[in-house]
Amino acid sequence: MQPLDYLIVALYFSGVLAVGAWFAGQQKSLKDFFLGGRTVPWWGAAASGIATIVSGVTYLGGPGLAFSTNYHWHQARLAAPFGLLVLCGLLLPTFHRLGTYSIYEYLERRFDARTRLVAAGMFVVLKTGYLGVVIYAPSLVLAAIFDLPLPLVVLVTGLATAAYTQLGGIKAVIWTDALQLCILVAGVVAAIALVAHTLDGGIGQILAVAGEAGRLDYFNFSPSLSETYTFWGCLVGGTFMLVSQFGTDQAEVQRFLTTKSPAQANLAMVVTVIFTAVVGVTVFFVGTALFAFYTAFPEKGGLATPGNGIFPKFIVEEMPTGVKGLLVAGVLAASMSTISSVLNSLATVVVSDIVPRLRRTGALPDTAPLALLGNARRWTIFFGVVTTGLACFGGNLGNLLDATNRLVNLFGGSLLGVFLLGILNRRAGADCGVWALGAGLVTALSLQIFTDVSFMWFGPFSATIAFSFGSFLAWLRPDATRGIAAPAKCP
């Protein structure tokens, strides 16, 4: 790293902290802190959504997976049209009309407080583990570049992100995400351009070398349930994963709830899903380009490098001055955009879902007192500290992209099943929700522990069991106390 590289990284850190400080004094209520006063334009919400999905895990795990294997993972992109039908036609309009801080409040209104509390708890467990992986990802690069202990780098990355998130709330999250999206895309393009310029045959040589080695293979029509990425698993499982990720995950849904209307929320959702696919394929192509690069220069030792380490190796050893600083900023941007979004959503769920239920104080009004705003900031810092500690164990998880997808599918299917139960089955009574959640979670955990079924099938199986079991209880107990229908929009 040369002085110019350090300057670029310093400017990046200064920029994101400045954005957080800019919005620090603009929150007058929890509605401002968690929902931005519902004044965020659709394109800002979309940019934030893209940046959150394209995390440091994708930034490092994507190239690592493409370098080591092929493009089978991207078969899941074919599920986008089916997923968007459910998201934009059913889930997102329902949540936006409710006007709540958290989507899990719907479960209490539709079923009971227990269902809301269990769902919120599942989300907290899921996202706490997920953030441990996300914080670990950029630390690999920084530890190698600065020759610093990995735990120290993890600590700085996690707590710096928590600092600007608790300062500026969701608006700071969204607008830093937009800035970070530009930086991470610039870094990816710079890496591909450098490899293409270095190889005599440019992009053509990359495609030829990768194609000959099977690194460009896309379709896998194997009927096996144990293979990780097959066409059928990605099409079916990808649909459930997409809907659960964007429709039952507070960290993803929250930015779309900051828009002015359901129509703007739907537009932001469609743009997010489409451009996330484009950026995701581009990030994968970095791994393809690196495979061709290290095949052309075997003396550099890249072919023997584990997948997660291949992009950091290239950044450290091959990037010229200035571009190296941009790539480091890109890795940080990819990770910190996701970390900030999830920290804000974790604070949202604890303050609006868990604490009021445990204290039995009822729902939070839009004009919740500023004392609760302080609690939200303290919870943001708390989760920043906890997830930073978990990140120190990120090296035990294998490929980063696989690890996060496994977490999403382990919990997401159950949540999706109970949301669909509430919306589609009007006979389902108050008790049905919590039992449906339990049945779905037991299904996913059983598949994980006792079978070799791919995690891409966890979502379809657990969501189906959750919905079916809840429907069976509704049929079995027709006189049970019904949960109320979706209420009118909150003030």
mmCIF file of C-alpha atoms in Angstrom, residues 11 40 65 85 140 150 171 193-194 206 228 231 238 252 255 266 311 320 332 334 363 425 432 444 452 471 479:
data_model
loop_
_atom_site.group_PDB
_atom_site.id
_atom_site.type_symbol
_atom_site.label_atom_id
_atom_site.label_comp_id
_atom_site.label_asym_id
_atom_site.label_seq_id
_atom_site.Cartn_x
_atom_site.Cartn_y
_atom_site.Cartn_z
ATOM 1 C CA LEU A 11 -11.396 9.385 2.313
ATOM 2 C CA VAL A 40 -36.914 8.242 0.751
ATOM 3 C CA LEU A 65 -16.916 -19.707 -5.850
ATOM 4 C CA LEU A 85 -44.972 -11.905 -8.335
ATOM 5 C CA LEU A 140 -9.441 -10.976 5.341
ATOM 6 C CA LEU A 150 -7.301 -10.390 12.050
ATOM 7 C CA LYS A 171 -31.344 7.546 6.218
ATOM 8 C CA ALA A 193 -10.210 -4.431 -16.655
ATOM 9 C CA LEU A 194 -6.761 -5.020 -15.144
ATOM 10 C CA ILE A 206 -10.651 -15.215 -20.144
ATOM 11 C CA THR A 228 -25.976 -27.895 -3.818
ATOM 12 C CA PHE A 231 -31.594 -26.330 -11.965
ATOM 13 C CA GLY A 238 -34.393 -19.944 -5.382
ATOM 14 C CA GLU A 252 -34.377 -6.142 3.411
ATOM 15 C CA ARG A 255 -35.692 0.113 3.192
ATOM 16 C CA ASN A 266 -42.744 -2.208 -5.643
ATOM 17 C CA PHE A 311 -9.429 -12.009 -4.580
ATOM 18 C CA PRO A 320 -1.245 -0.934 -8.916
ATOM 19 C CA LEU A 332 -15.176 -2.224 2.769
ATOM 20 C CA ALA A 334 -19.626 -4.011 0.103
ATOM 21 C CA ALA A 363 -47.250 -1.148 19.909
ATOM 22 C CA ASN A 425 -55.733 -18.722 4.929
ATOM 23 C CA CYS A 432 -51.881 -21.509 14.341
ATOM 24 C CA ALA A 444 -35.289 -27.145 8.401
ATOM 25 C CA ASP A 452 -27.564 -34.583 3.120
ATOM 26 C CA SER A 471 -53.790 -24.901 7.761
ATOM 27 C CA ASP A 479 -63.872 -22.731 16.585
#
